mmCIF file of C-alpha atoms in Angstrom:
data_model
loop_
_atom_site.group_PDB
_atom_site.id
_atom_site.type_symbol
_atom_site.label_atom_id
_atom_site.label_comp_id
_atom_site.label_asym_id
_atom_site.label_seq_id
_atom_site.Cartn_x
_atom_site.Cartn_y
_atom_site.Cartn_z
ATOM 1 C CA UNK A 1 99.500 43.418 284.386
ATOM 2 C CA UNK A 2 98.964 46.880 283.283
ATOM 3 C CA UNK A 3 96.940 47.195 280.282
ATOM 4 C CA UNK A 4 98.229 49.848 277.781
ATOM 5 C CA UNK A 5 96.180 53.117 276.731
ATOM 6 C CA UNK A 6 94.687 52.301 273.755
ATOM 7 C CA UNK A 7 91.447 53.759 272.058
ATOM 8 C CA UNK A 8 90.656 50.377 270.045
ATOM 9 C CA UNK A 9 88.851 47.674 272.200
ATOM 10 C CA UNK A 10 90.773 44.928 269.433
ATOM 11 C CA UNK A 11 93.509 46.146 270.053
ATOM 12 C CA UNK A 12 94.004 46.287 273.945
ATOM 13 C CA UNK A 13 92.327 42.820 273.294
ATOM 14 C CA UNK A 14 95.088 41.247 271.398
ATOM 15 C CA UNK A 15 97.596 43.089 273.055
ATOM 16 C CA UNK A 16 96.520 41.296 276.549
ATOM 17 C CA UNK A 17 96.183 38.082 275.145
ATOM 18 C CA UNK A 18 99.963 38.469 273.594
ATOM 19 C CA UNK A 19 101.187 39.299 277.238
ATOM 20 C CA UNK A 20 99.105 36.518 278.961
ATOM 21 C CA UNK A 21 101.016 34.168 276.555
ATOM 22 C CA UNK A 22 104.424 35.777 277.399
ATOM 23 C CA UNK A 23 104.740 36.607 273.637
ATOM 24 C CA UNK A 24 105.180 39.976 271.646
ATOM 25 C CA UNK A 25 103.352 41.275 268.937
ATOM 26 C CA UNK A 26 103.853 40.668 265.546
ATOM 27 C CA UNK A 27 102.448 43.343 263.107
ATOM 28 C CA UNK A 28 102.113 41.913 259.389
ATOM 29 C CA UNK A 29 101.890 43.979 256.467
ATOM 30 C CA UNK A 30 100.409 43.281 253.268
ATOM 31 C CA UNK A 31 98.658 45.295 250.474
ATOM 32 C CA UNK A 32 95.282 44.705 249.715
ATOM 33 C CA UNK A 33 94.574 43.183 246.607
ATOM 34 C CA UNK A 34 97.977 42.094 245.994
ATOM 35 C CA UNK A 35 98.722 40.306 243.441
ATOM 36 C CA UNK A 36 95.042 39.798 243.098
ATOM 37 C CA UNK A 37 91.862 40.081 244.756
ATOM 38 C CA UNK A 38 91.319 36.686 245.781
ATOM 39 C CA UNK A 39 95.030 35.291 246.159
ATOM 40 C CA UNK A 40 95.172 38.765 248.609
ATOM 41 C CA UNK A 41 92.476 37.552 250.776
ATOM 42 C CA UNK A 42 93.774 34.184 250.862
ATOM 43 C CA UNK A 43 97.389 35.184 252.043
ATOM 44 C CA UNK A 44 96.212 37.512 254.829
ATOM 45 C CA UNK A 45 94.372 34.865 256.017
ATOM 46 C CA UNK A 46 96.750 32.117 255.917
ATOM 47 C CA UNK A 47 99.455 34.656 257.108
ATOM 48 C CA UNK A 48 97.378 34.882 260.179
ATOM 49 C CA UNK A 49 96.877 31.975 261.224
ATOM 50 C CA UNK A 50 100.826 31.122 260.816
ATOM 51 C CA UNK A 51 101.390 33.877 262.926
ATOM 52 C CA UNK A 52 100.666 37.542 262.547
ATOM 53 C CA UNK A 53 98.675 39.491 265.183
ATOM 54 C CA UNK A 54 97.937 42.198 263.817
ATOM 55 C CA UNK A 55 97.435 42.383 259.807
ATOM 56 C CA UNK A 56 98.687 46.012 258.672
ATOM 57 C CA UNK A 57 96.415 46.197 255.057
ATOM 58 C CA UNK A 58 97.983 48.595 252.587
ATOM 59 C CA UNK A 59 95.349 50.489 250.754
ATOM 60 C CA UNK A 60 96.583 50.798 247.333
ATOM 61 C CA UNK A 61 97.762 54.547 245.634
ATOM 62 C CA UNK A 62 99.083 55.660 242.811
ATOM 63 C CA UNK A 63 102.039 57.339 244.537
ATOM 64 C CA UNK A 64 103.447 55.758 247.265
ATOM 65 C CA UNK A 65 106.289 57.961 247.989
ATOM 66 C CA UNK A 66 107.528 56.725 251.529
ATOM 67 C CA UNK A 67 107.704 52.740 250.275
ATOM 68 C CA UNK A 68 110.424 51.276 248.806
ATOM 69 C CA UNK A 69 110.242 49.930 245.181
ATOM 70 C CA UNK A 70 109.240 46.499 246.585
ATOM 71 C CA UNK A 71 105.965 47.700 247.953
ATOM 72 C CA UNK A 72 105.368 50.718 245.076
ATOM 73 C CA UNK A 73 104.834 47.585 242.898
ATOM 74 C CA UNK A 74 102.680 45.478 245.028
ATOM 75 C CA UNK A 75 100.317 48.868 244.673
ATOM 76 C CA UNK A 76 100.654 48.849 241.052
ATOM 77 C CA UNK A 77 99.657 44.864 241.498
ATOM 78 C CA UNK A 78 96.714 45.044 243.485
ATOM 79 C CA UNK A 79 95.129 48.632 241.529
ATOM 80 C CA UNK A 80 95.577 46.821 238.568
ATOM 81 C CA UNK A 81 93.850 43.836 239.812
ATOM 82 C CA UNK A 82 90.998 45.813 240.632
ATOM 83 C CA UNK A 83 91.919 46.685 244.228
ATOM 84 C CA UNK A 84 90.766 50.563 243.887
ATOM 85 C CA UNK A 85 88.014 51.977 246.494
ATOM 86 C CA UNK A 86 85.303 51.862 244.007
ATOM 87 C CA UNK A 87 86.086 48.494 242.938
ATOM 88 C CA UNK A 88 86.765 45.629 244.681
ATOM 89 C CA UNK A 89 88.837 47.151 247.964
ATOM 90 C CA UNK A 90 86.147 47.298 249.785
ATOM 91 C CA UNK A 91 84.287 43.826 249.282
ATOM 92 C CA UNK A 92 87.950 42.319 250.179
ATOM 93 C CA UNK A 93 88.371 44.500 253.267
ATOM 94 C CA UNK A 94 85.251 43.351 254.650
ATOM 95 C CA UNK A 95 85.561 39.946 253.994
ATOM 96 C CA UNK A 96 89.078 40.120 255.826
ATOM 97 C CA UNK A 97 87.158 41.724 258.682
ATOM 98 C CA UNK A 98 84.244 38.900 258.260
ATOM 99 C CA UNK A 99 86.428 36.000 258.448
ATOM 100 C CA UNK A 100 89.914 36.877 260.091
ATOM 101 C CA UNK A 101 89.817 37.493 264.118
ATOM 102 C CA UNK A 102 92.810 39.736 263.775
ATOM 103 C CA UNK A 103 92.969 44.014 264.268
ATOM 104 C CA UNK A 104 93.049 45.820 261.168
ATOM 105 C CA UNK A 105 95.563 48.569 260.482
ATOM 106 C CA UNK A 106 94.742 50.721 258.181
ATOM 107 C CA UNK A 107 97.795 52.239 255.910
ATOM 108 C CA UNK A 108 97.559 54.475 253.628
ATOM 109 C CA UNK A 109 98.389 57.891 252.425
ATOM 110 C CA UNK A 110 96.144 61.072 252.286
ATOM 111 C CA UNK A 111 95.292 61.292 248.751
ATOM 112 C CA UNK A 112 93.196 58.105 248.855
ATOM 113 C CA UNK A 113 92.758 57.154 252.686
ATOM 114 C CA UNK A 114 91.992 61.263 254.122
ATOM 115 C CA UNK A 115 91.150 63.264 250.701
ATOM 116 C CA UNK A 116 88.979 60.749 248.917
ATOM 117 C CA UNK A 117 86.949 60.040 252.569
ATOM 118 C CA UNK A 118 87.845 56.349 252.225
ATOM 119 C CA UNK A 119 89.061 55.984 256.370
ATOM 120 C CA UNK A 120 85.248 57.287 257.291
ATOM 121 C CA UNK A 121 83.604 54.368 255.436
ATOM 122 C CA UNK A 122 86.085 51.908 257.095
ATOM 123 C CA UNK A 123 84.993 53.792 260.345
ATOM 124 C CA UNK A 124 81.643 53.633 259.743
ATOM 125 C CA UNK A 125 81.134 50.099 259.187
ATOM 126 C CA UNK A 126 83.961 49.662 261.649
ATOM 127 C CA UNK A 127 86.521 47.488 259.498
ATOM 128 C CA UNK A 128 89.635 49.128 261.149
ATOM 129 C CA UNK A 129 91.535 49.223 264.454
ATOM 130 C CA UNK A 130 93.891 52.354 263.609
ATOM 131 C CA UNK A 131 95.389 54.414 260.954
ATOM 132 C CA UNK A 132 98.650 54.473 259.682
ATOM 133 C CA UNK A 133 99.171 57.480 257.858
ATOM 134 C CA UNK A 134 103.023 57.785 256.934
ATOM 135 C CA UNK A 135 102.571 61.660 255.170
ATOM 136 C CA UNK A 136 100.287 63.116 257.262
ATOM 137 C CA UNK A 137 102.339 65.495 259.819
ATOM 138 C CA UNK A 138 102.356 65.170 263.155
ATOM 139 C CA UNK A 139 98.900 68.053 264.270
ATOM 140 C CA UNK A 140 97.069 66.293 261.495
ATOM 141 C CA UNK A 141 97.656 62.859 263.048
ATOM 142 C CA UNK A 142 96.264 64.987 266.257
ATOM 143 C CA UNK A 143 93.707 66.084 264.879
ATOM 144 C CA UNK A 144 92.491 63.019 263.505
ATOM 145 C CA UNK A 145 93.028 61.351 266.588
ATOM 146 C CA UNK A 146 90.318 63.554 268.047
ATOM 147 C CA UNK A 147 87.513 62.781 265.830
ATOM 148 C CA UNK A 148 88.483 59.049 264.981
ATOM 149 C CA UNK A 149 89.157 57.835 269.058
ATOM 150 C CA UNK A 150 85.740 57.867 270.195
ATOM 151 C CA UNK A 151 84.705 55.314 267.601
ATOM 152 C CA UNK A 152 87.687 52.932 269.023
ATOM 153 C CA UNK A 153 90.199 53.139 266.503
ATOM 154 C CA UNK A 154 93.664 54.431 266.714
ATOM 155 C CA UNK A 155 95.964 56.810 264.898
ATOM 156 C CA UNK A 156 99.632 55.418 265.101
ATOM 157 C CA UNK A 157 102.677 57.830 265.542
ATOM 158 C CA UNK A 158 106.070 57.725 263.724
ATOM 159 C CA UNK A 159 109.445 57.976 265.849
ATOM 160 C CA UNK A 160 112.484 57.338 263.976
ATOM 161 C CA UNK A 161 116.415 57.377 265.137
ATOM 162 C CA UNK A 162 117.528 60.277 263.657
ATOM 163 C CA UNK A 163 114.881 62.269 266.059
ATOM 164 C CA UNK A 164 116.110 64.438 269.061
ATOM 165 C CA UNK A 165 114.833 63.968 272.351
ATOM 166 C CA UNK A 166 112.351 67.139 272.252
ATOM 167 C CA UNK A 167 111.199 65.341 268.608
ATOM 168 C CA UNK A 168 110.670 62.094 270.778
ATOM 169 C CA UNK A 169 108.453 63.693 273.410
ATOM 170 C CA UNK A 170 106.550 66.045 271.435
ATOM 171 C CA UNK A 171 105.318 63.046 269.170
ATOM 172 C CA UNK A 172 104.588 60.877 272.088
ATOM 173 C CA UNK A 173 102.540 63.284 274.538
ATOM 174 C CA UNK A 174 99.026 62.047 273.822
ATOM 175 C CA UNK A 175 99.665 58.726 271.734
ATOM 176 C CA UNK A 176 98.222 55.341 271.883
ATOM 177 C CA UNK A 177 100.533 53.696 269.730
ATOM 178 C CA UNK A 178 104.165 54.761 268.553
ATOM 179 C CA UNK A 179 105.731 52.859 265.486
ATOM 180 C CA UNK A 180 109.484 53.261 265.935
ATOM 181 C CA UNK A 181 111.521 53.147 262.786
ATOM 182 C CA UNK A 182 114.751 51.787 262.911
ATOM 183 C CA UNK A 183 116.466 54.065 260.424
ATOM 184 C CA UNK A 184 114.611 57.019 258.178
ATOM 185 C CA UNK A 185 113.744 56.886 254.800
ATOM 186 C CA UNK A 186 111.724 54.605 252.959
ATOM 187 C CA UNK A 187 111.002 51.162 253.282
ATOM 188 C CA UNK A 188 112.558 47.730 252.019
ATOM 189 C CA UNK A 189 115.755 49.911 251.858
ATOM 190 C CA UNK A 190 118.416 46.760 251.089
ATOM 191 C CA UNK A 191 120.832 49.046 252.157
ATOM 192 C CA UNK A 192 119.554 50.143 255.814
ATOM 193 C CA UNK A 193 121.701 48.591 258.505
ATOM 194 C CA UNK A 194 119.594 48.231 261.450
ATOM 195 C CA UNK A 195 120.967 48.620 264.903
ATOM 196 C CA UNK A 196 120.927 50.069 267.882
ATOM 197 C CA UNK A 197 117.080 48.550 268.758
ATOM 198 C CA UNK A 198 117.420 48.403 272.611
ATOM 199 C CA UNK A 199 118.807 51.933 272.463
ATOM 200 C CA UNK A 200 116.042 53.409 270.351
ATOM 201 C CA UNK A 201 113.563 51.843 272.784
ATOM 202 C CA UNK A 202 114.933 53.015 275.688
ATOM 203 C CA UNK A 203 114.959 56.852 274.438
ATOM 204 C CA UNK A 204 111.186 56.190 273.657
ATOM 205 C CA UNK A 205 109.890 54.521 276.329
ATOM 206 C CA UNK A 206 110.118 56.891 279.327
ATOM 207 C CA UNK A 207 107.752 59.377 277.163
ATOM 208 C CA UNK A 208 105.146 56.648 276.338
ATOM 209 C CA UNK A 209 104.305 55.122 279.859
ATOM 210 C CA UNK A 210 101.153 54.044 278.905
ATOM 211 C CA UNK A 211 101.054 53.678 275.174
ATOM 212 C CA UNK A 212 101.716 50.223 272.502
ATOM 213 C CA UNK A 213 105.375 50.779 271.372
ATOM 214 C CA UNK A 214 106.124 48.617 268.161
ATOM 215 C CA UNK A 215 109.712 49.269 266.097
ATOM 216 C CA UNK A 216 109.961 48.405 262.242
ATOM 217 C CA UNK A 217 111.844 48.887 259.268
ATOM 218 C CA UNK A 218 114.033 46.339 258.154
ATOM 219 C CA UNK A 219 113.278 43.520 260.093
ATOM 220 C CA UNK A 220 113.419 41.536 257.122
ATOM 221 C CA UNK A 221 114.547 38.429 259.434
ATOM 222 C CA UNK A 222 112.893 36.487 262.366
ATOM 223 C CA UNK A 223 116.788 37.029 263.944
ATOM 224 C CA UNK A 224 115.802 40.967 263.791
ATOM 225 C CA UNK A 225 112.062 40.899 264.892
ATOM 226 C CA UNK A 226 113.854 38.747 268.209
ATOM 227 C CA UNK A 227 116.036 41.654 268.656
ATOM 228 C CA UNK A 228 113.553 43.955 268.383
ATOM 229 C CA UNK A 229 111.959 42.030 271.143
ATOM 230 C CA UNK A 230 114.427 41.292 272.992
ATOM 231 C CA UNK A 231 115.087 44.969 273.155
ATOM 232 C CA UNK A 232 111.829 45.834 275.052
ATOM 233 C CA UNK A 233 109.207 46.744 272.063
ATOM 234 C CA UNK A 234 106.147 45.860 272.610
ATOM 235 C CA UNK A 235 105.968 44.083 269.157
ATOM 236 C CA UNK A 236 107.639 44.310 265.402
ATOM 237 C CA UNK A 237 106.305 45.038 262.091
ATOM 238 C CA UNK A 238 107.464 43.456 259.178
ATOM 239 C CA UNK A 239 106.288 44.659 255.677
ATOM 240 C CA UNK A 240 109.170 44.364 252.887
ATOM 241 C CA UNK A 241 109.992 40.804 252.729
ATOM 242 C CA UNK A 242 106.523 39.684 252.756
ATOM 243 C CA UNK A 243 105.164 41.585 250.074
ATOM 244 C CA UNK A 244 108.186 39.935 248.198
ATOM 245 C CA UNK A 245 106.587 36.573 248.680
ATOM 246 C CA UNK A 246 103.428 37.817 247.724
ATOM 247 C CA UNK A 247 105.188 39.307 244.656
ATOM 248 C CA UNK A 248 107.153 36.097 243.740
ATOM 249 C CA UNK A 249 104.250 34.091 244.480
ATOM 250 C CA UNK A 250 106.071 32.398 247.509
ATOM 251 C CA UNK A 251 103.167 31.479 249.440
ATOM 252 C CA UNK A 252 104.545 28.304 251.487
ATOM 253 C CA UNK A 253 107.836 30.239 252.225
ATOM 254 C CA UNK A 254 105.928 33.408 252.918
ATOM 255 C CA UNK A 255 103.679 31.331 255.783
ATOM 256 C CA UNK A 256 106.940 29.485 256.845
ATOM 257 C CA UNK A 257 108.935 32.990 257.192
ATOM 258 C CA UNK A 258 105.988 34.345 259.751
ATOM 259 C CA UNK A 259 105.705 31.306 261.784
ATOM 260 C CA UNK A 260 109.796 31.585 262.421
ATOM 261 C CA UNK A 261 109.225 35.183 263.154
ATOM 262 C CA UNK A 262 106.494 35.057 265.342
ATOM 263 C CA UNK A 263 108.240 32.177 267.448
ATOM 264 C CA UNK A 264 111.435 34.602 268.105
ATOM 265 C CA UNK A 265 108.069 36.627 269.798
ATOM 266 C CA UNK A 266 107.657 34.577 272.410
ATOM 267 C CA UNK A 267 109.618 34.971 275.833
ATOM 268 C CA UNK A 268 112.253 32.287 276.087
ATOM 269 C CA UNK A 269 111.051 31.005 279.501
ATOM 270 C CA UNK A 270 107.084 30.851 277.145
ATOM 271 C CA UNK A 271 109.177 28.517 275.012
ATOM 272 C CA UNK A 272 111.172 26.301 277.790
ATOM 273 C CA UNK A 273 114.110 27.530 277.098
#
């Protein structure tokens, strides 16, 4: 088995275990704090240990202007509950880290993840596994890789469909981990068709040898994180639908909805089929 190129140790970690298993990843994103501090930490952790692999933690902002109007009001949720860096983000985040063996993924936007200094805290006292940074361009994802990869932690890379071929290997010469994105936009779009997975993977994959290849947006359904599977990815990300639980309080469906999802992760020989 060849391992993939990865800066964080967690990562590569969970990544082998996943393959010794015959299973996928499954990337779960929530946003920290949401709907409140302690009914955040208690779905992150319960959402891992139904399923999730990797917990992608949404640090909350003001303006979240590549989500969808699900997530913009989990953010309003968890800063009103208190969920701001000098209040009670980072005591959550470190509990996560304290008590839940999964990677961290750090999303955010500039304003409050680069600007504010927040991601060199989370460095520092090493409570994250990579960045997601949706508005920062492509040499400024670069860049930060540079400083960031020596501590261990990675700084994921957006491909979407509507990208040509020089757009595809431009953003994937250097990366550790490339988050596909099944259509562009924002997310939680109710209106996004999703198709053309296997496709999408297969025009990414020859310029990523080495790196983690994950697709998302709009895999609102275990039926779509199989097919994103089943179409070579390395592992899917699923964000929309279970911030909705969170949001509607839906925390038995919500832990239900990940286990399904997760099990359409795992090879069909894994499951005896």
């Amino acid at each position: 088995m060849i391992l993939k190129k990865m800066h964080s140790p967690l990562n590569v970690d969970i990544y082998r275990a996943a393959q010794e298993r015959g299973e996928a990843l499954l990337i779960g994103y929530l946003v920290a704090g949401d709907p409140a501090i302690d009914e955040s930490f208690e779905m992150i952790q319960a959402s891992a240990q139904a399923g999730i692999d990797i917990i992608e933690l949404g640090v909350p902002s003001l303006y979240p202007i590549a989500d969808g109007q699900i997530i913009q009001r989990a953010h309003k949720r968890a800063l009103d509950a208190g969920a701001s860096p000098s209040d009670g983000l980072l005591g959550l985040w470190r509990k996560v880290r304290r008590e839940v063996a999964r990677p961290i993924w750090a999303m955010g936007y500039k304003r409050e993840l680069i600007d504010e200094g927040l991601y060199r805290q989370l460095m520092e006292e090493k409570l994250i596994d990579a960045l997601v940074l949706p508005d920062c361009s492509l040499e400024e994802q670069i860049s930060l890789q540079r400083e960031v990869g020596a501590a261990g932690i990675d700084v994921i890379r957006f491909v979407n469909s509507a990208m040509d071929e020089s757009e595809i290997r431009r953003v994937c010469d250097g990366a550790t981990v490339i988050y596909a994105q099944s259509y562009s936009g924002v997310t939680g779009d109710p209106m996004a068709s999703v198709q053309g997975l296997a496709e999408l993977c297969q025009r990414i994959r020859p310029h990523l040898p080495e790196g983690l290849l994950v697709a998302g947006f709009g895999l609102r359904s275990p039926d779509l994180v199989g097919q994103a599977v089943q179409g070579g990815f390395d592992g899917a990300v699923v964000g929309s639908v279970l911030v909705r639980c969170c949001e509607n309080l839906e925390k038995d469906y919500l832990y239900r909805l990940v286990a399904e999802m997760k099990l359409e992760t795992i090879d069909s020989t894994a499951r005896g089929e």
